[in-house]
């Protein structure tokens, strides 16, 4: 009886050991499988990083565009268009004067926004030409000659808009002191200032338009055009 019990216990021990070995084998195979999947996952992650970034940018731009569209075009309940604070780095007017221009001469405010955009184009192109000249110093004269052309047009645009900023400051202060006289001055000078701004922008665009030919190939519509530009930049 005792011998039989020992034999049975031994068999049970062997079976347990066999089961343990099988578990270890299965566990080892699972670890190898997980390792292979991890490697594949790493490659996939690398492949799809740009697409994820692109999709994230699209979602952010859609959200921002929706908010901007709501705040600007929907406006408050009285139907008036709401001013949205915008940083115009090349315009030397504080926010309260920009807001004043927006409310009193909206087309002139739009011209200042466009002026800021054109200045960004000029600065970018001047920096690009300078970088080419630095890369090929033995041919720097070519770069310097072209750079001067762009700088001349840029300085001319700045000069014209500086003529606009001073009257806006005067109108704003006068409006704060005497709203009636300020409104009269806006009516008197507003159209002339707008004409000066539009003429200066038209001249500048004759120079910058050639840099925008590639953008002309973009599909029509705000969001299709935006997606086209982002795909071109990130993919």
XYZ file of C-alpha atoms in Angstrom:
235
model
C 0.000 0.000 0.000
C 2.790 2.407 0.945
C 4.753 1.556 -2.190
C 1.741 2.173 -4.359
C 1.267 5.586 -2.732
C 4.887 6.524 -3.377
C 4.600 5.394 -7.007
C 1.444 7.418 -7.475
C 3.059 10.483 -5.927
C 6.063 10.068 -8.216
C 3.814 9.855 -11.270
C 1.970 12.943 -10.090
C 5.290 14.769 -9.685
C 6.360 13.768 -13.191
C 3.078 15.002 -14.609
C 3.467 18.327 -12.780
C 6.985 18.725 -14.122
C 5.762 17.945 -17.643
C 2.995 20.524 -17.340
C 5.492 23.079 -16.010
C 7.806 22.440 -18.972
C 4.904 22.817 -21.402
C 3.938 26.124 -19.769
C 7.513 27.332 -20.022
C 7.623 26.359 -23.707
C 4.346 28.142 -24.379
C 5.494 31.178 -22.389
C 8.762 31.254 -24.354
C 6.929 31.117 -27.654
C 4.586 33.889 -26.541
C 7.569 36.046 -25.503
C 9.237 35.529 -28.888
C 5.960 36.274 -30.642
C 5.503 39.451 -28.580
C 9.070 40.466 -29.340
C 8.492 40.063 -33.083
C 5.242 42.008 -32.876
C 7.041 44.734 -30.921
C 9.654 45.052 -33.639
C 7.000 45.177 -36.349
C 5.035 47.675 -34.261
C 8.135 49.862 -33.964
C 8.544 49.922 -37.740
C 4.852 50.664 -38.234
C 5.051 53.446 -35.688
C 7.918 55.009 -37.570
C 6.051 54.744 -40.865
C 2.864 56.315 -39.595
C 4.326 59.098 -37.424
C 4.139 61.716 -40.192
C 0.573 60.737 -41.035
C -0.451 61.018 -37.381
C 1.170 64.447 -37.119
C -0.567 65.515 -40.326
C -3.967 64.318 -39.091
C -3.438 66.057 -35.750
C -2.599 69.329 -37.517
C -5.706 68.974 -39.686
C -7.902 68.454 -36.608
C -6.354 71.450 -34.826
C -6.760 73.661 -37.908
C -10.358 72.545 -38.367
C -11.115 73.363 -34.749
C -9.368 76.715 -34.940
C -11.046 77.523 -38.240
C -14.439 76.644 -36.806
C -13.897 78.857 -33.770
C -12.564 81.717 -35.907
C -15.494 81.405 -38.294
C -17.976 81.423 -35.442
C -16.480 84.395 -33.597
C -15.842 86.525 -36.683
C -18.692 85.720 -39.039
C -21.439 84.790 -36.601
C -20.561 87.605 -34.213
C -22.617 88.579 -31.185
C -26.402 88.468 -31.084
C -26.785 92.036 -32.353
C -25.404 90.940 -35.755
C -22.212 93.017 -35.605
C -18.904 91.473 -36.624
C -16.651 90.823 -33.636
C -13.010 91.907 -33.541
C -10.563 89.046 -32.969
C -7.217 90.013 -31.454
C -4.483 89.380 -34.023
C -0.751 89.891 -33.626
C 0.575 91.861 -36.606
C 4.310 91.908 -36.003
C 5.080 94.326 -38.843
C 2.394 96.851 -37.929
C 3.491 99.417 -35.351
C 0.059 100.008 -33.818
C -1.149 98.738 -30.424
C -4.173 96.461 -30.217
C -6.594 99.229 -29.221
C -5.739 101.174 -32.391
C -6.029 98.070 -34.547
C -9.441 97.432 -33.020
C -10.396 101.056 -33.671
C -9.371 100.725 -37.332
C -11.319 97.461 -37.583
C -14.486 99.121 -36.328
C -14.126 102.451 -38.149
C -12.370 101.546 -41.425
C -12.583 97.732 -41.769
C -11.116 97.665 -45.294
C -8.051 99.535 -44.052
C -7.663 97.014 -41.227
C -7.771 94.216 -43.803
C -5.106 96.062 -45.816
C -2.860 96.084 -42.725
C -3.360 92.350 -42.280
C -2.350 91.865 -45.920
C 0.617 94.194 -45.429
C 1.823 92.019 -42.561
C 1.538 88.909 -44.749
C 3.477 90.529 -47.589
C 6.225 91.555 -45.178
C 6.599 87.951 -44.064
C 7.041 86.928 -47.709
C 9.670 89.631 -48.279
C 11.632 88.714 -45.161
C 11.591 85.018 -46.008
C 12.812 85.596 -49.554
C 15.557 88.004 -48.475
C 16.790 85.456 -45.897
C 16.711 82.697 -48.532
C 18.773 84.723 -51.019
C 21.257 85.651 -48.305
C 21.651 81.985 -47.336
C 22.430 81.099 -50.969
C 25.081 83.827 -51.089
C 26.683 82.533 -47.892
C 26.710 78.996 -49.232
C 28.519 80.055 -52.409
C 30.727 82.993 -51.332
C 32.597 83.106 -54.636
C 29.280 83.948 -56.342
C 27.974 86.223 -53.598
C 27.715 89.229 -55.933
C 24.826 87.544 -57.755
C 22.956 86.988 -54.500
C 23.667 90.508 -53.250
C 22.323 92.050 -56.442
C 19.038 90.120 -56.194
C 18.804 90.760 -52.459
C 18.969 94.537 -53.039
C 16.001 94.316 -55.431
C 13.885 92.645 -52.758
C 15.066 94.964 -50.018
C 14.174 98.009 -52.109
C 10.615 96.758 -52.649
C 10.283 95.822 -48.991
C 11.484 99.231 -47.793
C 9.122 100.968 -50.184
C 6.177 99.009 -48.762
C 7.215 99.855 -45.194
C 7.527 103.536 -46.076
C 4.017 103.704 -47.535
C 2.394 102.017 -44.551
C 4.298 104.198 -42.101
C 2.429 107.098 -43.718
C -0.812 105.355 -42.779
C -0.017 104.559 -39.152
C 0.521 108.160 -38.027
C -2.954 109.421 -39.134
C -4.564 106.384 -37.503
C -2.908 107.275 -34.177
C -4.162 110.861 -34.502
C -7.711 109.740 -35.346
C -7.773 107.298 -32.451
C -6.661 109.878 -29.854
C -9.062 112.497 -31.245
C -11.898 109.955 -31.114
C -11.101 109.228 -27.457
C -11.104 112.946 -26.613
C -14.023 113.972 -28.827
C -15.896 111.111 -30.556
C -17.795 113.484 -32.830
C -14.650 115.135 -34.211
C -12.884 111.764 -34.384
C -15.703 110.295 -36.474
C -15.584 113.308 -38.800
C -11.843 112.884 -39.301
C -12.311 109.188 -40.069
C -14.842 110.111 -42.755
C -12.479 112.744 -44.144
C -9.219 110.745 -44.226
C -10.308 107.113 -44.234
C -10.824 106.732 -47.972
C -7.501 108.394 -48.810
C -5.592 106.157 -46.396
C -7.262 103.061 -47.829
C -6.311 104.071 -51.360
C -2.667 104.567 -50.303
C -2.610 101.133 -48.663
C -4.164 99.351 -51.634
C -1.772 101.005 -54.116
C 1.248 100.023 -52.003
C 0.019 96.434 -51.718
C -0.600 96.165 -55.466
C 2.977 97.305 -56.164
C 4.419 94.857 -53.628
C 2.410 91.965 -55.042
C 3.926 92.502 -58.456
C 7.165 91.397 -56.791
C 5.861 88.632 -54.532
C 3.375 87.117 -56.983
C 6.036 84.996 -58.689
C 6.680 83.268 -55.376
C 3.029 82.294 -55.139
C 2.685 80.506 -58.475
C 3.010 77.150 -56.767
C 0.177 78.033 -54.414
C -2.056 78.754 -57.404
C -2.068 75.027 -58.183
C -3.800 74.311 -54.873
C -7.490 73.276 -55.101
C -10.160 75.909 -54.549
C -11.827 76.322 -51.188
C -10.335 77.040 -47.765
C -10.103 73.516 -46.375
C -9.088 71.719 -49.620
C -6.400 74.351 -50.124
C -5.232 74.011 -46.521
C -5.027 70.216 -46.772
C -3.075 70.546 -50.029
C -0.490 72.829 -48.400
C -0.117 70.673 -45.283
C 0.277 67.465 -47.312
C 2.920 69.140 -49.414
C 4.814 70.260 -46.330
C 4.595 67.182 -44.100
C 4.135 64.172 -46.431
